[in-house]
Coordinates of C-alpha atoms and ligand atoms in Angstrom, one line a residue:
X4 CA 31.4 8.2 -13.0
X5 CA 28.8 6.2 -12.7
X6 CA 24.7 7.2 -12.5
X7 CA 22.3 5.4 -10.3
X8 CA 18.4 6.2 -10.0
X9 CA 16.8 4.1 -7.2
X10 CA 12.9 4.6 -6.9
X11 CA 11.9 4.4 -2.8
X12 CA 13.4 5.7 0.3
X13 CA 12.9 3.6 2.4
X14 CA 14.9 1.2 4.1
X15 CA 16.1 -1.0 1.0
X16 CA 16.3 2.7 -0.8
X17 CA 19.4 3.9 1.3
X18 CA 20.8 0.4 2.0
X19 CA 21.5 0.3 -1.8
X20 CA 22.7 3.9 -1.7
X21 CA 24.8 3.4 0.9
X22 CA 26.0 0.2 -0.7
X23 CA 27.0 2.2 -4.0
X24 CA 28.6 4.6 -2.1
X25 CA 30.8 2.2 -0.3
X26 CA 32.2 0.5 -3.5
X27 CA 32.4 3.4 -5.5
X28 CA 33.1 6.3 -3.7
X29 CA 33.0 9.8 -5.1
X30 CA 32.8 7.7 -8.4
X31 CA 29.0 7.4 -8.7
X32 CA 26.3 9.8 -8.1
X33 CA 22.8 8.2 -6.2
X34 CA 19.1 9.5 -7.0
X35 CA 16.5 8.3 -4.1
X36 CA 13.0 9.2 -5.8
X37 CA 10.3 9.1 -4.3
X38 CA 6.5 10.2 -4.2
X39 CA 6.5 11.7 -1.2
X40 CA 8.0 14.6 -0.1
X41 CA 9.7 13.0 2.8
X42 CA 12.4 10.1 3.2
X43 CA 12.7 6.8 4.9
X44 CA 9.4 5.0 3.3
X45 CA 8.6 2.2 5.6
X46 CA 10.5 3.8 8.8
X47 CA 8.2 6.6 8.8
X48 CA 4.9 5.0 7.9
X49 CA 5.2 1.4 8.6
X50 CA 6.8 0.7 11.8
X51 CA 4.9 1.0 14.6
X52 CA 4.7 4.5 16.4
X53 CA 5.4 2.8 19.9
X54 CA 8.7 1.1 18.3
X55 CA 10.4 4.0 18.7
X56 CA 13.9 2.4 18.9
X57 CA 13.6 0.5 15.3
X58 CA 13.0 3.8 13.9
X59 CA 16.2 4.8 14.8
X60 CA 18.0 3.3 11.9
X61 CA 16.8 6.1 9.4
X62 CA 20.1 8.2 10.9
X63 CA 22.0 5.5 9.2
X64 CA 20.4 6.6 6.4
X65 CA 20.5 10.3 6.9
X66 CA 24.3 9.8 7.2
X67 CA 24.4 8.5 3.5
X68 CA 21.7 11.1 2.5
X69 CA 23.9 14.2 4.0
X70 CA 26.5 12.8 1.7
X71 CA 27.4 14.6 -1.8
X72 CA 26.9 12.1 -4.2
X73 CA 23.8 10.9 -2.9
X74 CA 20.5 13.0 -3.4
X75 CA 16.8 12.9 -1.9
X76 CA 14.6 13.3 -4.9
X77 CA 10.7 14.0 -3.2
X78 CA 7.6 14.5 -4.4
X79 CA 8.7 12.7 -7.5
X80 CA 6.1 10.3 -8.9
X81 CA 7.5 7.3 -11.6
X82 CA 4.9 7.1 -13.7
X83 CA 3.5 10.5 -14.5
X84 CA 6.2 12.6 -13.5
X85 CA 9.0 10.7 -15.3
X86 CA 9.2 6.9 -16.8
X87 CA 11.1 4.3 -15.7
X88 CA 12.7 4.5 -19.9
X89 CA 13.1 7.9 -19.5
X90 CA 14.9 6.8 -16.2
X91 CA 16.7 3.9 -18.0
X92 CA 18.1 6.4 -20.7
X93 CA 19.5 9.1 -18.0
X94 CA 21.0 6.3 -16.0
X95 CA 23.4 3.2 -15.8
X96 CA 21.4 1.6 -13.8
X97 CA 17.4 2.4 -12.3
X98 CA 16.9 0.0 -9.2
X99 CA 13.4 -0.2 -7.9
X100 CA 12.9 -0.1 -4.4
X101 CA 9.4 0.8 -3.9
X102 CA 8.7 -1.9 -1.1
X103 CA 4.9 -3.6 -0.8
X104 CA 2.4 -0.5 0.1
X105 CA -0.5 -1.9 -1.3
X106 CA -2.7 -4.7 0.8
X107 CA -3.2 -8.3 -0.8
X108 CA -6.9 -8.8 -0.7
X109 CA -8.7 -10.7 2.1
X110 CA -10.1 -12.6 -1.1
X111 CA -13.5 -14.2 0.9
X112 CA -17.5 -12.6 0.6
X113 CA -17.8 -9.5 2.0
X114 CA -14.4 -8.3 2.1
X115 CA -15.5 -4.9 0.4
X116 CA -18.0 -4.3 2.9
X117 CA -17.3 -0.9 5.3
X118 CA -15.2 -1.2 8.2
X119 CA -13.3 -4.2 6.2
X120 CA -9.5 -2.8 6.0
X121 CA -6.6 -3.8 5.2
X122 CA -3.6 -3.6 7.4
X123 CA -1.3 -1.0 4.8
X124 CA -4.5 1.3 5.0
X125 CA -4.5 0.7 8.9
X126 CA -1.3 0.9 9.5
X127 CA -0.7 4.0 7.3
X128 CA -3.9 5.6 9.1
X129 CA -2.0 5.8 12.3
X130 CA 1.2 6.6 10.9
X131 CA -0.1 9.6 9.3
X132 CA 0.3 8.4 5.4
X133 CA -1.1 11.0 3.8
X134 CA -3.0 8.1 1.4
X135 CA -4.8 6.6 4.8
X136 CA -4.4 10.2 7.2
X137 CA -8.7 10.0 6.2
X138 CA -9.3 6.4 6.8
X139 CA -11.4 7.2 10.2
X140 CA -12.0 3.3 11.0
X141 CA -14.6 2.7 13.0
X142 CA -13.1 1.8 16.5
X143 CA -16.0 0.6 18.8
X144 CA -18.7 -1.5 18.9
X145 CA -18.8 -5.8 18.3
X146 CA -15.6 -5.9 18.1
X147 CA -12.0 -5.7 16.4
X148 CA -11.1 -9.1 14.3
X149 CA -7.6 -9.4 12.8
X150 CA -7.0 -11.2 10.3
X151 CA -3.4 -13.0 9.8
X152 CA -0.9 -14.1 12.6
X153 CA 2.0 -12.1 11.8
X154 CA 3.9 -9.0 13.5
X155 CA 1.4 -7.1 11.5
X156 CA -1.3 -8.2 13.0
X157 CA 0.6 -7.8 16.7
X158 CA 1.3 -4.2 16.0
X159 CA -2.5 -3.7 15.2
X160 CA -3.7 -5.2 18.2
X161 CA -1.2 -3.3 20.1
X162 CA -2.3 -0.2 18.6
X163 CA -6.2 -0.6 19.4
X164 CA -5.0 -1.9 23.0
X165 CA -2.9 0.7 24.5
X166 CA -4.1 3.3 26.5
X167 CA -3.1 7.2 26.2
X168 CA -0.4 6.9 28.8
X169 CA 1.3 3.9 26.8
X170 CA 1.5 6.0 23.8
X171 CA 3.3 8.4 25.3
X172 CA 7.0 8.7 23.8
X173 CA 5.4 7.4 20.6
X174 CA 5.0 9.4 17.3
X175 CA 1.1 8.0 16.8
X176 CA 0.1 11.0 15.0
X177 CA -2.7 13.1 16.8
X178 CA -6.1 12.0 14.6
X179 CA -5.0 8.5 16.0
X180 CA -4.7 9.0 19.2
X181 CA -7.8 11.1 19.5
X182 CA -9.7 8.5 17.7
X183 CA -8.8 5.4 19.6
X184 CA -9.5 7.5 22.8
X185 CA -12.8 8.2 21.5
X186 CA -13.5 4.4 20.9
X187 CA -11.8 1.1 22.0
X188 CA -12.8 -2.0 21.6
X189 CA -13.5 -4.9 24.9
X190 CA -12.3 -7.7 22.3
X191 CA -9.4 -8.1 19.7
X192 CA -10.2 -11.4 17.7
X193 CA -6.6 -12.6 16.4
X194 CA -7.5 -15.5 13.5
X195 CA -4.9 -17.5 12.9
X196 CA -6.0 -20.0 10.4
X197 CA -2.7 -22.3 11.5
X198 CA -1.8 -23.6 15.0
X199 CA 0.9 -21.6 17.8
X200 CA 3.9 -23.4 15.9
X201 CA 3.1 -22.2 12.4
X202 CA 2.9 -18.3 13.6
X203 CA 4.8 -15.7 12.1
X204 CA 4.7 -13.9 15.2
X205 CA 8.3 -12.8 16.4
X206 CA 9.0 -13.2 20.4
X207 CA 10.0 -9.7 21.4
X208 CA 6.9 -8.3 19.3
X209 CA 4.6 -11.2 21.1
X210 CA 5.7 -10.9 24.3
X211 CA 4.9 -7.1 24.7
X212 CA 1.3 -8.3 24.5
X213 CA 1.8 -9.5 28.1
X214 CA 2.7 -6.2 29.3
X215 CA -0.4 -4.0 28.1
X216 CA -2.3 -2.0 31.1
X217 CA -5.6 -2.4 30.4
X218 CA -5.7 -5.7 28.1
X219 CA -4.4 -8.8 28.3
X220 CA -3.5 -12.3 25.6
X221 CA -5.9 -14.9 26.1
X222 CA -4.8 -18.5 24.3
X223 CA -6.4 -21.5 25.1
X224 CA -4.6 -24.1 26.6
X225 CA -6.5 -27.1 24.4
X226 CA -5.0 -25.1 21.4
X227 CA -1.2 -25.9 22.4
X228 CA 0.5 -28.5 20.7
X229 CA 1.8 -31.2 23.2
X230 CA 5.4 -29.6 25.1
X231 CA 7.9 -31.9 23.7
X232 CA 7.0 -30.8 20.0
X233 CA 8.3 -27.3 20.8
X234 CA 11.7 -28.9 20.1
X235 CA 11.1 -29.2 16.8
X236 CA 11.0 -25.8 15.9
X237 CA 13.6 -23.7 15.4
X238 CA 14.8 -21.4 18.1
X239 CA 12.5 -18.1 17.3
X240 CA 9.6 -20.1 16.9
X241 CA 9.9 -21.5 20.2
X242 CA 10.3 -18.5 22.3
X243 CA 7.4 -17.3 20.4
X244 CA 5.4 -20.6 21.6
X245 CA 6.9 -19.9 25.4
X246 CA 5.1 -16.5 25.0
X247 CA 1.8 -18.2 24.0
X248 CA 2.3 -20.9 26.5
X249 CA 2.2 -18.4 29.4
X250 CA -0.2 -16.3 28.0
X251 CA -2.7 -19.9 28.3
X252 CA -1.3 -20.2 32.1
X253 CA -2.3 -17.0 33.3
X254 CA -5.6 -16.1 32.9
X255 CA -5.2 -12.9 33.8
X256 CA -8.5 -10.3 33.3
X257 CA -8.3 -7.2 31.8
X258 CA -11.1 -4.9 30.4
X259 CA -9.5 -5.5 26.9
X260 CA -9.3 -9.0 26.0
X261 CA -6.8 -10.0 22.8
X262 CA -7.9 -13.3 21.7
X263 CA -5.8 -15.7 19.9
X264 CA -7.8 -17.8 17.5
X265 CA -6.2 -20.7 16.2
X266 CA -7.1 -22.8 13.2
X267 CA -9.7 -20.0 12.6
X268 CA -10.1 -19.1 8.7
X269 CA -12.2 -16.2 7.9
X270 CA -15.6 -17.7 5.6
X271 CA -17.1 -14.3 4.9
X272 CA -17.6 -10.9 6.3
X273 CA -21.8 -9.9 7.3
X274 CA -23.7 -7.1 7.6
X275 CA -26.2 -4.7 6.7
X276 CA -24.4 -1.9 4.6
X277 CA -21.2 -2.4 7.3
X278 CA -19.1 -5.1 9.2
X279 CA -21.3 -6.7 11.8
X280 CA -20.1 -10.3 11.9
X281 CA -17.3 -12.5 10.7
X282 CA -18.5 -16.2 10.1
X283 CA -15.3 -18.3 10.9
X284 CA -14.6 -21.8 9.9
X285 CA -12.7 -24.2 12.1
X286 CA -9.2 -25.8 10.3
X287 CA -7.2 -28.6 10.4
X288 CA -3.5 -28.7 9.4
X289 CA -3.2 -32.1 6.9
X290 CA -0.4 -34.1 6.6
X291 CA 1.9 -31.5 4.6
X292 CA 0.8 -28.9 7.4
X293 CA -1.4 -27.2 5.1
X294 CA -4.6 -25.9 5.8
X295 CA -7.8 -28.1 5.4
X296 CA -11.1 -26.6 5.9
X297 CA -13.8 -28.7 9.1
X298 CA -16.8 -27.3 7.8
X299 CA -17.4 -26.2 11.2
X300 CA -18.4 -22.9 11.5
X301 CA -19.4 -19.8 14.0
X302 CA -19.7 -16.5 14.5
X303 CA -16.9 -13.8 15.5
X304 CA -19.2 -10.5 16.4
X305 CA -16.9 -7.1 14.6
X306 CA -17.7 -3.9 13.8
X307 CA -13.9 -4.0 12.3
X308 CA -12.1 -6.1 10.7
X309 CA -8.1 -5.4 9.8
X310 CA -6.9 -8.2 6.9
X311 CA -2.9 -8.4 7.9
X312 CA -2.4 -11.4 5.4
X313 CA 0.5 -9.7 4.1
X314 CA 1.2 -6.8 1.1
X315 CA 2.0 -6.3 -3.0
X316 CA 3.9 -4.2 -4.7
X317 CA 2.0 -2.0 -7.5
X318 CA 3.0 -2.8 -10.6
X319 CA 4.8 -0.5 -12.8
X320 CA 4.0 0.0 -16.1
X321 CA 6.5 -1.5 -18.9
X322 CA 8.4 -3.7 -16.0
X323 CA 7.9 -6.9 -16.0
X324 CA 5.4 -8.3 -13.3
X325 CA 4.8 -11.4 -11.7
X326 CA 1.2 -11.3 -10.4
X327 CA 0.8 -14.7 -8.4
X328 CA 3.9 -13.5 -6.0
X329 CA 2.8 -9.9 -6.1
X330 CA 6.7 -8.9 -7.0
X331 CA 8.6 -7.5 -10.0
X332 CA 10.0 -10.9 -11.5
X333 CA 13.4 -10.7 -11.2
X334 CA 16.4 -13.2 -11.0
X335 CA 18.2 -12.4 -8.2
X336 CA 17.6 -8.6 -8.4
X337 CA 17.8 -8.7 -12.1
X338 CA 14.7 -7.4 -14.1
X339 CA 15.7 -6.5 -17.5
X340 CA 19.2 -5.0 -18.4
X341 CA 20.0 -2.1 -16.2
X342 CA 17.0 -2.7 -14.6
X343 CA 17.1 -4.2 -10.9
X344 CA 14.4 -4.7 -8.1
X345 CA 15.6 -4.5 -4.4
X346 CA 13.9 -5.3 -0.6
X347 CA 10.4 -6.3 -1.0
X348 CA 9.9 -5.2 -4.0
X349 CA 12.9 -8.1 -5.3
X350 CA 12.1 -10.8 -2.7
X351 CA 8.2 -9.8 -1.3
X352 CA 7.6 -8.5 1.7
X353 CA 9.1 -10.7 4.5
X354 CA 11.8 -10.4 7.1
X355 CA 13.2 -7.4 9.0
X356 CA 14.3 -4.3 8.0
X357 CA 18.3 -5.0 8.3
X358 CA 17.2 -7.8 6.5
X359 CA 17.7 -5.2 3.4
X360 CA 21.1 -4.2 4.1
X361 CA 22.6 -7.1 2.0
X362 CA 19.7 -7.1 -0.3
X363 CA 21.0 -3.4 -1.2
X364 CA 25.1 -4.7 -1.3
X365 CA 23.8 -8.0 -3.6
X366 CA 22.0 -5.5 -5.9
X367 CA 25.0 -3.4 -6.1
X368 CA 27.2 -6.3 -7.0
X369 CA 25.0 -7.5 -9.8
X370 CA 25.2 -3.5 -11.6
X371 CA 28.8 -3.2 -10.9
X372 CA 29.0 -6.6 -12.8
X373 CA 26.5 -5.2 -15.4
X374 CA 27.8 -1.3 -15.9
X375 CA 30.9 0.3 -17.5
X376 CA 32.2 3.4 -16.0
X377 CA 32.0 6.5 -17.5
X378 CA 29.3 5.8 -20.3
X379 CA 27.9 9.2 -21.3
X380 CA 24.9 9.5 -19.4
X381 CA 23.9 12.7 -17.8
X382 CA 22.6 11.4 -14.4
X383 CA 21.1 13.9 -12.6
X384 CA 21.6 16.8 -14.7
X385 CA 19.4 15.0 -17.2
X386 CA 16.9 14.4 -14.9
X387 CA 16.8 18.4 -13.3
X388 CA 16.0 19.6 -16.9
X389 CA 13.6 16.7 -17.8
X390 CA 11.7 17.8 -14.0
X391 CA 11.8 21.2 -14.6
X392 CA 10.7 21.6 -18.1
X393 CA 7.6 19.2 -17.0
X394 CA 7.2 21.8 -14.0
X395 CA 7.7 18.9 -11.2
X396 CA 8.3 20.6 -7.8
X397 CA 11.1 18.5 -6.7
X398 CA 11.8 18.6 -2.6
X399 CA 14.7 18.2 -1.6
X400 CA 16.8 16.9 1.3
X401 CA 17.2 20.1 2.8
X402 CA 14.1 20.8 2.3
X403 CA 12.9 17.4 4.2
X404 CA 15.0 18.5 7.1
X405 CA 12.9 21.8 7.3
X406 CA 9.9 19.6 7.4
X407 CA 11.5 17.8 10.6
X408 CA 12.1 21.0 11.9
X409 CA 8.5 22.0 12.0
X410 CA 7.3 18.7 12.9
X411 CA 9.9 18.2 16.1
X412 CA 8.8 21.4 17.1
X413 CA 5.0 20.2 17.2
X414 CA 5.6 17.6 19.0
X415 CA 3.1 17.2 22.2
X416 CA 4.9 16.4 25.3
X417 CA 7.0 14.0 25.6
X418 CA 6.5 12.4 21.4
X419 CA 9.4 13.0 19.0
X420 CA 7.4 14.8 16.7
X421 CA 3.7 15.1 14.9
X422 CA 3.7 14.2 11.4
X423 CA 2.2 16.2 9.2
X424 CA -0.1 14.0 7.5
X425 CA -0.9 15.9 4.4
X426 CA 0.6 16.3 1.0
X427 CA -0.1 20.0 1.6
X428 CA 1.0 20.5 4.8
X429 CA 3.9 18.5 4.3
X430 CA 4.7 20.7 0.8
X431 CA 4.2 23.8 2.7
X432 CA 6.4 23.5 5.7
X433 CA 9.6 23.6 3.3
X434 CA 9.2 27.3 3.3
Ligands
NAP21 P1 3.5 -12.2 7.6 O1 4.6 -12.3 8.6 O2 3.7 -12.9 6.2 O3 2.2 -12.8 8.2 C1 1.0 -12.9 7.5 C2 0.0 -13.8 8.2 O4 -1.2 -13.8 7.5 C3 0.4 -15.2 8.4 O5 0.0 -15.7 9.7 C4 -0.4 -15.9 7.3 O6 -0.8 -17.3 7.6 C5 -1.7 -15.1 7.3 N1 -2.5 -15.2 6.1 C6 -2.0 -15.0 4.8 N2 -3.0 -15.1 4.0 C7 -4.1 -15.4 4.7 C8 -5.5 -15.6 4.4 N3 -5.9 -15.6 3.1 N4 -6.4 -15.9 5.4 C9 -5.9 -15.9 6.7 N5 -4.7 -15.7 7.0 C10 -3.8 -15.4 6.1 O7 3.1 -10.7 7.2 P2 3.0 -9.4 8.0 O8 2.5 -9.6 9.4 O9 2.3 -8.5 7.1 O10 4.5 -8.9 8.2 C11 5.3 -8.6 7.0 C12 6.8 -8.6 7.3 O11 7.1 -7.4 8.1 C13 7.2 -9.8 8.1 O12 8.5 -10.2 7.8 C14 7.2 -9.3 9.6 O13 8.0 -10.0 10.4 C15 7.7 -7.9 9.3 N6 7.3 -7.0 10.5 C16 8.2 -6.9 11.5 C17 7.8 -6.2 12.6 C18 8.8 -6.1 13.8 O14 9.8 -6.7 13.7 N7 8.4 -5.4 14.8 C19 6.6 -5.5 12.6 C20 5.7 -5.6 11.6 C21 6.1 -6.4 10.5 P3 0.0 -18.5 7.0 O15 1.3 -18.6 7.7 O16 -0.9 -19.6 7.2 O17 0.2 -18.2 5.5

C-alpha cells in the first residue's frame, strides 16, 4: 500500500489522483484536501460561467473521486488545520496542488486605490468564491480598463459585455448577474502593452468577442503588423491575428465598445479616494521584442480597472519558495523528498487545463521512483484521528454531492445550478 496526500482539487488535484490510481490500482489510497468544502478548484471558480462546456471535465474527475481509494477531504485548511510535516509524517508522499489563486500585483502608483482589482478577485466575484462573493466592483461610470492581453482578460471583458439573455445557460451566480444588470459599462479598455502578434489571447476565446449582442471589438487597423509577418507565427497565434484583423475591417457599432489597446502600458492609476483615470504610456517593442517605454502618454477615463497580468501561488510555510517566479521551486515536480508540486503550482500558471493531465502522470512517475511500498505509514487513518482530535469538520464527497443537490435544485431557469457562495451556506446544505 501506498499513502498519497495531495493539497487542491482542482484540475491538477484529480489528474494526479487519477494518475496514482491508474499505476497503482487498489494499491494506494489518494487524499484530495482542500479549504473549501467543495471540489474541482479552478473548474468551479475559475472558468468562465458562459464556458459551460470546459466545465465539463470535473465528471472526469468525479469518476476518480467516486472511486474507493480516492477521498475528497473539504473544508480542510494546510496550515492551521494540519501541516504540511504532519502531512509528510502520515504520508509517502504530500503533492501540492494548490494552483495560483492569489493576483500578482499591478506593481505601478495607484494600484491600491478603490475600484483597482485584480482579475482572481474578479473572477472569483462572479464565480461565487466565497473569498470575492463581497467584492461588489463598481460596474458603471468612466469606464472598465483591463489590464493584460491574455484569455483572462477576454473572459472579463466578456463578462462585463454580455447581456442577461447571453448569460443564460451559464452558472454566473445571481449577485453577478444582478449587479452587471444594474451597471454596464459604454467602454472596455483592453491594454496590451505588446503588439496583435505578441498576445496571449487564444482564437476560439478571441473570436467570441465578435459575436456579443450589444458590444462589439474595435482594433485599429494602423496597429496591425504588415500581412505577410502573420507567417511567422505559429499557427494559434495567427488565427488569433485573423480574429483581430477582422475585428479592424468591420467597424461595426454597438452600444458597448471593447477596445483593444496595443502597446499601451499602464503609468499609474488617479483619483480622488477611487479609480477615475488611468494615465497610459505609449510602447515600443525593441530589438529583442521587449517592451520599451515612448514617454508618450494619455489618459484612459475608468471607474474600474481589472489587472489580468497573471497569478501566484501563496506560499506555504516550511516549503521552499521561489518569489521572483511566484512558484514552489521545484525540479521537475520535486520540492524536497517526498515532497512534490503539480499544475501551476509546479510550472506557474500558464496553459490549459488538460494541460495538467500529464503534469499529474510526470508527478506520479517521479514518487513511484521515490517511494517504497508498504512503509508503515497510516495514511488516512492517521489523518481522521489527527482532524478529529483538533475538532476539524471534515466534508466529505458525499457530502459535496448533497451540496450539488441543493444547488441544481436552485438553479433559475435554464442555468445548471446557483452556487452557494458562502462558507456557511455551503457548510450547511450537507445536512
Ligand atoms: P497570461 O496568458 O499569462 O496573460 C497575461 C497578460 O498580462 C499578457 O498579455 C502579459 O503581457 C500581460 N502582463 C503581464 N504583466 C503585465 C504588466 N505588468 N503590465 C501590463 N501587462 C502585463 O495570463 P492569464 O490571462 O491570466 O491566463 C492564465 C492562463 O489561463 C493562460 O494559460 C490562459 O490561456 C489560461 N486561460 C484559458 C482560458 C480558456 O482557455 N478559455 C481562459 C482563461 C485563462 P506580456 O505578454 O507582455 O507579458
Amino acid at each position: 500500500m501506498r499513502h498519497i496526500a495531495i493539497i487542491g482539487s482542482g484540475p491538477a488535484g484529480y489528474y494526479t489522483a487519477e494518475a496514482a490510481q491508474k499505476l497503482w490500482g487498489d494499491e494506494v489510497r489518494v487524499d484530495i484536501i482542500d479549504r473549501l468544502p467543495v471540489p474541482y478548484g479552478l473548474i468551479r471558480t475559475g472558468v468562465a460561467p458562459d464556458h459551460q462546456s470546459i466545465k465539463g471535465v470535473s465528471r472526469r474527475y468525479e469518476a476518480t473521486a467516486l472511486s474507493d481509494n480516492v477521498r475528497f477531504v473539504g473544508n480542510v485548511t494546510v496550515g492551521p488545520d494540519v501541516t504540511i510535516a504532519e502531512l509528510g509524517e502520515l504520508y509517502d508522499a504530500v503533492v501540492l496542488a494548490t494552483g495560483a489563486p492569489s493576483d500578482r500585483p499591478v506593481g505601478i502608483p495607484g494600484g491600491d486605490l478603490p475600484g483597482v482589482i485584480g482579475s482572481a478577485a474578479f473572477v472569483g466575484w462572479y464565480n461565487g468564491h466565497p473569498d470575492h462573493a463581497d467584492l461588489a466592483p463598481p460596474l458603471r461610470g468612466a469606464g472598465a480598463v483591463i489590464v493584460g492581453a491574455g484569455n483572462v482578460a477576454l473572459d472579463v471583458a466578456r463578462v462585463l459585455a454580455k447581456t442577461d439573455e447571453e448569460f443564460a445557460g451559464s452558472d454566473i451566480v445571481a449577485h453577478a448577474l444582478d449587479q452587471l444588470r444594474g451597471g454596464r459599462f459604454d467602454t472596455i479598455t483592453i491594454l496590451a502593452r505588446r503588439g496583435p502578434h505578441q498576445i496571449a489571447m487564444t482564437p476560439k476565446e478571441l473570436g467570441e468577442l465578435g459575436h456579443l449582442a450589444r458590444a462589439a471589438p474595435e482594433v485599429d487597423p494602423a496597429d496591425l503588423p504588415p500581412v505577410d509577418t502573420d507567417a511567422a507565427l505559429d499557427p494559434g497565434q495567427r488565427k488569433s491575428v485573423a480574429h483581430l484583423r477582422s475585428f479592424a475591417a468591420r467597424a461595426v457599432s454597438k452600444a458597448v465598445r471593447i477596445i483593444f489597446d496595443f502597446h499601451a502600458a499602464p503609468l499609474r492609476i488617479e483619483g480622488e479616494g477611487r479609480v477615475q483615470r488611468v494615465v497610459v504610456e505609449r510602447t515600443t517593442l525593441d530589438a529583442t521584442g521587449r517592451v520599451a517605454m515612448t514617454g508618450q502618454t494619455y489618459v484612459v477615463p475608468a471607474s474600474l480597472v481589472v489587472s489580468c497580468i497573471g497569478y501566484r501561488t501563496p506560499p506555504i510555510d516550511g516549503v521552499p519558495y521561489d518569489e521572483q517566479l511566484g512558484r514552489f521551486a521545484n525540479v521537475d515536480g520535486r520540492i524536497a523528498p517526498r515532497l512534490y508540486a503539480v499544475g501551476w503550482a509546479r510550472r506557474g500558471p500558464t496553459g490549459t487545463i488538460g494541460t495538467n493531465r500529464p503534469d499529474g502522470f510526470m508527478i506520479i512517475d517521479q514518487i513511484a521512483a521515490d517511494i517504497m511500498p508498504d512503509s508503515g505509514k497510516q495514511g488516512r487513518a492517521g489523518l481522521d484521528r489527527l482532524l478529529d482530535a483538533r475538532g476539524v469538520e471534515v466534508v466529505t464527497f458525499r457530502d459535496w454531492q448533497r451540496i450539488d443537490d441543493v444547488e441544481v435544485a436552485g438553479a433559475r431557469a435554464g442555468a445548471p445550478r446557483e452556487k452557494l457562495v458562502s462558507m456557511a451556506a455551503l457548510l450547511a446544505a450537507r445536512a
